[in-house]
Amino acid sequence: MIVLSHFQANPLLQAMKKGQDRVKTSLDLGLSSASLCLEQEQLRFPDGQSLTRDQLAEIADNELVCYRIVGSQIEKIQFFSETFNRFYSLMPTHGAPTMLISGIPMHRIKGTDPHQDTLSKIKAVTPVTGTVLDTTMGLGYTAIAAAQTAVSVTTIELDPTVVEIRRLNPWSQTLFTQPNLHRRIGDAYDEVTTFPDSHFSRIIHDPPTFSLAGHLYSTDFYRQLYRILSARGRLFHYIGDPDSKSGRGTTRGVVRRLQEAGFRRVKPYRQAFGVIATK
Ligand SMILES: C[S@@+](CC[C@H](N)C(=O)[O-])C[C@H]1O[C@@H](n2cnc3c(N)ncnc32)[C@H](O)[C@@H]1O
């Protein structure tokens, strides 16, 4: 799988312009590096595929989407979900890519990047040990990070179209190979009812915004999270910028409803834009 973004395409075009015959780049959005042959008007990949200067220029011009290379053609990594009537695309950053859901980034990218954003969510419930629930999979970054120290991680995703994007994201590949990672497709609201009492030692709840998934912010849902969390187990709940008007209001409501559901030591955890709580 070869995936490129403007972060690779721009320097490649520069190298072509300068007449270089070899160039160092990354074919997996910065995870590893590769040395490629450059010809005057063509970039050659180790697997025999090639791209023209025009194709590279098209990738370089688009800062919002990553491209995969298939049969020497470029294809945007974006899909329309018929079920949910939304557009999903893989958006490059200088580190791990994020996903745009109808134009809204799925991770924090202002002053941070999706990888750092993930680490701050994980830190909120460190040490991440035992059995972990990641309520919403997305690109799988929180699940992958949790699986490094947990015994097992279960992660849930509502929209199969997200899975298509994830399959094409080099940074999500461990999700398909890590043996202690279990994936489910479904609505987290329903899926949580299927787990036994006190099953998880940690829960990472990283839902879409309140306006897109209000039921994942409801007292009923929080009661289920409380039921399936073990005694002294810990929850991290992502909410959004605590300094924005909507973030402030949502945080107040979340804290109140988590307390109603039985959680204690419910407090904002500003560094990860969320709230932490204990059973
Ligand atoms: C903020 S993202 C999660 C990001 C994820 N933590 C990661 O590391 O990439 C939210 C995800 O929840 C999914 N989602 C939305 N509603 C859901 C639901 N009811 N149950 C499970 N997943 C849901 C969305 O499709 C999206 O992929």
Coordinates of C-alpha atoms and ligand atoms in Angstrom, one line a residue:
M1 CA 0.0 0.0 0.0
I2 CA 1.4 3.4 -1.0
V3 CA -0.2 6.5 0.4
L4 CA 1.0 10.0 -0.2
S5 CA -0.1 13.5 0.8
H6 CA 1.0 17.0 0.0
F7 CA 3.7 16.7 2.7
Q8 CA 5.5 14.2 0.5
A9 CA 4.4 15.5 -3.0
N10 CA 5.7 19.0 -2.5
P11 CA 9.4 18.0 -1.8
L12 CA 9.2 15.3 -4.5
L13 CA 8.2 18.0 -7.1
Q14 CA 11.0 20.2 -5.8
A15 CA 13.5 17.4 -6.3
M16 CA 12.2 16.7 -9.8
K17 CA 12.6 20.4 -10.6
K18 CA 16.2 20.4 -9.4
G19 CA 16.9 17.3 -11.6
Q20 CA 17.8 15.0 -8.7
D21 CA 17.9 11.3 -9.7
R22 CA 17.3 9.8 -6.3
V23 CA 15.0 11.1 -3.5
K24 CA 14.1 10.2 0.1
T25 CA 10.4 10.2 1.0
S26 CA 7.8 8.3 2.9
L27 CA 5.3 6.0 1.2
D28 CA 3.2 5.5 4.4
L29 CA 2.6 9.1 5.7
G30 CA 5.8 9.4 7.7
L31 CA 5.9 6.0 9.4
S32 CA 9.0 4.9 7.5
S33 CA 11.2 6.3 4.8
A34 CA 12.1 5.1 1.3
S35 CA 14.6 6.0 -1.4
L36 CA 13.2 6.3 -4.9
C37 CA 14.4 6.9 -8.4
L38 CA 13.4 10.1 -10.1
E39 CA 13.3 10.5 -13.8
Q40 CA 12.8 13.8 -15.5
E41 CA 9.0 13.5 -15.6
Q42 CA 8.3 10.4 -13.5
L43 CA 8.6 9.1 -10.0
R44 CA 9.2 5.4 -9.9
F45 CA 8.2 3.2 -6.9
P46 CA 10.0 0.0 -5.8
D47 CA 6.9 -2.1 -6.8
G48 CA 7.1 -0.9 -10.4
Q49 CA 4.3 1.7 -10.2
S50 CA 5.1 5.3 -11.3
L51 CA 3.6 8.8 -11.1
T52 CA 3.8 11.7 -13.5
R53 CA 4.7 15.3 -12.5
D54 CA 1.0 16.2 -13.1
Q55 CA -0.2 13.5 -10.7
L56 CA 2.2 14.7 -8.0
A57 CA 1.1 18.3 -8.6
E58 CA -2.5 17.2 -8.0
I59 CA -1.6 15.6 -4.7
A60 CA 0.6 18.6 -3.7
D61 CA -2.4 21.0 -4.4
N62 CA -4.8 19.2 -2.0
E63 CA -4.1 19.8 1.7
L64 CA -7.3 18.1 2.8
V65 CA -6.9 14.6 1.6
C66 CA -4.4 11.7 1.3
Y67 CA -4.1 9.7 -1.9
R68 CA -3.4 6.0 -2.5
I69 CA -1.5 4.8 -5.5
V70 CA -3.2 2.0 -7.4
G71 CA -1.9 0.8 -10.8
S72 CA 0.0 4.1 -11.3
Q73 CA -3.2 6.0 -10.7
I74 CA -3.9 8.3 -7.8
E75 CA -7.1 7.9 -5.8
K76 CA -8.4 10.2 -3.0
I77 CA -8.9 8.3 0.3
Q78 CA -12.5 9.5 0.8
F79 CA -15.9 7.8 0.9
F80 CA -19.5 8.8 1.1
S81 CA -21.6 6.9 3.7
E82 CA -25.0 6.2 2.3
T83 CA -26.2 5.0 5.7
F84 CA -25.3 8.2 7.5
N85 CA -25.3 10.6 4.6
R86 CA -21.8 11.9 5.5
F87 CA -18.5 12.3 3.7
Y88 CA -15.4 10.8 5.3
S89 CA -11.8 11.6 4.1
L90 CA -8.3 10.9 5.4
M91 CA -6.7 14.3 6.0
P92 CA -2.9 14.5 6.3
T93 CA -1.1 16.3 9.2
H94 CA 2.6 16.6 9.8
G95 CA 2.2 13.4 11.9
A96 CA -0.6 10.8 12.0
P97 CA -3.5 11.7 9.6
T98 CA -6.9 12.5 11.0
M99 CA -10.3 11.8 9.4
L100 CA -12.7 14.5 8.3
I101 CA -16.3 13.7 9.0
S102 CA -18.3 16.1 6.8
G103 CA -15.4 18.5 7.0
I104 CA -14.9 18.2 10.8
P105 CA -11.6 16.7 12.0
M106 CA -12.0 13.7 14.2
H107 CA -8.9 14.5 16.4
R108 CA -7.4 17.7 17.8
I109 CA -5.1 19.2 15.2
K110 CA -4.7 22.8 16.5
G111 CA -1.5 23.2 18.4
T112 CA -1.2 19.4 18.6
D113 CA -1.6 16.4 16.3
P114 CA -3.7 13.2 16.3
H115 CA -0.9 11.1 17.9
Q116 CA -0.3 13.6 20.7
D117 CA -4.1 14.0 21.1
T118 CA -4.3 10.2 21.5
L119 CA -1.5 10.0 24.1
S120 CA -3.2 12.7 26.2
K121 CA -6.4 10.7 26.3
I122 CA -4.5 7.6 27.3
K123 CA -2.6 9.5 30.0
A124 CA -5.9 10.5 31.5
V125 CA -6.5 6.8 32.6
T126 CA -2.9 5.7 33.0
P127 CA -1.9 3.0 33.9
V128 CA -4.0 1.4 31.1
T129 CA -4.0 -2.2 32.3
G130 CA -6.5 -5.1 32.4
T131 CA -9.5 -5.1 30.1
V132 CA -10.2 -1.9 28.2
L133 CA -13.3 -0.6 26.4
D134 CA -12.8 2.0 23.6
T135 CA -16.4 3.0 22.9
T136 CA -15.8 4.6 19.4
M137 CA -13.0 3.2 17.2
G138 CA -12.6 5.9 14.5
L139 CA -9.1 5.5 13.1
G140 CA -8.3 3.2 16.0
Y141 CA -5.6 5.3 17.5
T142 CA -6.8 5.2 21.1
A143 CA -7.5 1.4 20.8
I144 CA -4.0 0.8 19.4
A145 CA -2.3 2.9 22.1
A146 CA -4.3 1.2 24.9
A147 CA -3.5 -2.3 23.5
Q148 CA 0.2 -1.7 24.0
T149 CA -0.2 -2.0 27.8
A150 CA -3.7 -3.6 28.3
V151 CA -4.5 -7.3 28.5
S152 CA -7.3 -6.8 25.9
V153 CA -9.1 -3.9 24.2
T154 CA -12.6 -4.0 22.8
T155 CA -13.4 -1.2 20.4
I156 CA -16.7 -0.3 18.7
E157 CA -17.5 1.5 15.5
L158 CA -20.9 2.5 14.2
D159 CA -20.2 3.2 10.5
P160 CA -18.7 0.5 8.2
T161 CA -17.5 3.3 5.9
V162 CA -15.1 4.5 8.6
V163 CA -13.6 1.0 8.5
E164 CA -12.9 1.5 4.7
I165 CA -10.9 4.6 5.5
R166 CA -9.1 2.9 8.3
R167 CA -8.1 0.0 6.1
L168 CA -6.3 2.5 3.8
N169 CA -4.6 4.4 6.6
P170 CA -1.0 3.3 7.3
W171 CA -1.2 4.5 10.9
S172 CA -4.2 2.3 11.6
Q173 CA -2.8 -1.0 10.4
T174 CA -1.8 -2.4 13.8
L175 CA -5.5 -2.5 14.6
F176 CA -5.9 -5.4 12.2
T177 CA -2.9 -7.4 13.5
Q178 CA -2.8 -6.8 17.3
P179 CA -4.1 -10.1 18.8
N180 CA -5.4 -8.5 22.0
L181 CA -7.6 -6.1 20.1
H182 CA -11.3 -7.0 19.4
R183 CA -13.3 -5.0 16.9
R184 CA -17.1 -4.7 16.8
I185 CA -19.4 -2.9 14.4
G186 CA -22.5 -1.4 16.1
D187 CA -23.9 1.4 18.1
A188 CA -21.9 1.7 21.3
Y189 CA -25.2 2.6 23.0
D190 CA -26.5 -0.9 22.3
E191 CA -23.2 -2.8 22.4
V192 CA -22.5 -1.8 26.0
T193 CA -25.6 -3.6 27.2
T194 CA -24.1 -6.9 26.1
F195 CA -21.0 -6.8 28.4
P196 CA -21.1 -8.4 31.9
D197 CA -21.1 -6.3 35.1
S198 CA -17.6 -5.0 36.2
H199 CA -16.0 -6.3 33.0
F200 CA -13.6 -3.4 32.2
S201 CA -10.9 -1.8 34.2
R202 CA -10.7 1.3 31.9
I203 CA -13.2 2.9 29.6
I204 CA -12.1 5.5 27.0
H205 CA -15.2 7.3 25.6
D206 CA -14.3 9.5 22.6
P207 CA -17.7 10.2 21.0
P208 CA -18.6 12.5 18.2
T209 CA -19.9 15.9 19.2
F210 CA -23.1 16.1 21.3
S211 CA -25.1 17.3 18.3
L212 CA -24.1 14.2 16.2
A213 CA -24.5 11.5 19.0
G214 CA -26.5 12.9 22.0
H215 CA -27.4 9.4 23.2
L216 CA -23.7 8.8 23.9
Y217 CA -23.9 11.6 26.4
S218 CA -27.1 10.4 28.2
T219 CA -27.5 9.3 31.8
D220 CA -28.9 5.9 30.6
F221 CA -25.7 5.3 28.6
Y222 CA -23.5 6.5 31.5
R223 CA -25.3 4.0 33.8
Q224 CA -24.3 1.2 31.5
L225 CA -20.7 2.4 31.5
Y226 CA -20.8 2.5 35.3
R227 CA -22.3 -1.1 35.4
I228 CA -19.6 -2.6 33.2
L229 CA -16.7 -0.8 34.9
S230 CA -15.0 -2.6 37.7
A231 CA -14.7 -1.2 41.2
R232 CA -12.1 1.6 41.2
G233 CA -12.1 1.4 37.4
R234 CA -11.5 4.6 35.6
L235 CA -13.3 6.4 32.7
F236 CA -12.0 9.1 30.4
H237 CA -14.7 11.0 28.5
Y238 CA -13.6 13.3 25.6
I239 CA -15.9 16.4 25.3
G240 CA -14.1 19.2 23.4
D241 CA -12.5 22.5 24.0
P242 CA -13.3 23.4 27.6
D243 CA -12.9 27.1 26.8
S244 CA -15.4 27.2 24.0
K245 CA -19.0 28.1 24.9
S246 CA -20.4 24.7 23.8
G247 CA -17.5 22.8 25.5
R248 CA -18.2 24.6 28.8
G249 CA -21.9 23.8 28.7
T250 CA -21.4 20.2 27.6
T251 CA -18.8 19.6 30.3
R252 CA -21.2 20.9 33.0
G253 CA -23.9 18.5 31.8
V254 CA -21.6 15.5 31.4
V255 CA -20.2 16.0 35.0
R256 CA -23.7 16.2 36.4
R257 CA -25.0 13.1 34.5
L258 CA -21.9 11.0 35.3
Q259 CA -22.5 11.8 39.0
E260 CA -26.1 10.8 38.6
A261 CA -25.1 7.5 37.1
G262 CA -22.9 6.8 40.2
F263 CA -19.4 7.9 39.2
R264 CA -17.3 9.6 41.8
R265 CA -14.3 11.9 41.6
V266 CA -15.7 13.3 38.4
K267 CA -13.5 16.2 37.3
P268 CA -12.5 18.0 34.1
Y269 CA -9.2 16.8 32.6
R270 CA -8.4 19.9 30.6
Q271 CA -5.2 18.7 29.0
A272 CA -7.2 16.1 27.0
F273 CA -10.3 18.3 26.6
G274 CA -12.4 15.9 28.6
V275 CA -13.5 14.6 32.0
I276 CA -12.2 11.7 34.2
A277 CA -14.3 9.7 36.6
T278 CA -13.9 6.7 38.9
K279 CA -16.3 3.9 40.0
Ligands
LIG1 C1 -14.0 11.1 17.6 S1 -14.0 9.6 16.7 C2 -13.1 8.5 17.6 C3 -11.6 8.6 17.4 C4 -10.9 7.4 17.9 N1 -10.8 7.5 19.3 C5 -9.5 7.3 17.3 O1 -8.5 7.1 18.0 O2 -9.3 7.5 16.1 C6 -15.7 9.1 16.9 C7 -16.0 7.8 16.1 O3 -17.3 7.3 16.6 C8 -18.0 6.8 15.6 N2 -19.4 6.7 16.1 C9 -20.4 7.6 15.9 N3 -21.5 7.2 16.6 C10 -21.2 6.1 17.2 C11 -21.9 5.1 18.0 N4 -23.2 5.4 18.3 N5 -21.3 4.0 18.4 C12 -20.1 3.7 18.0 N6 -19.3 4.6 17.2 C13 -19.9 5.7 16.9 C14 -17.8 7.7 14.4 O4 -18.1 7.1 13.2 C15 -16.3 8.0 14.6 O5 -15.5 7.1 13.9

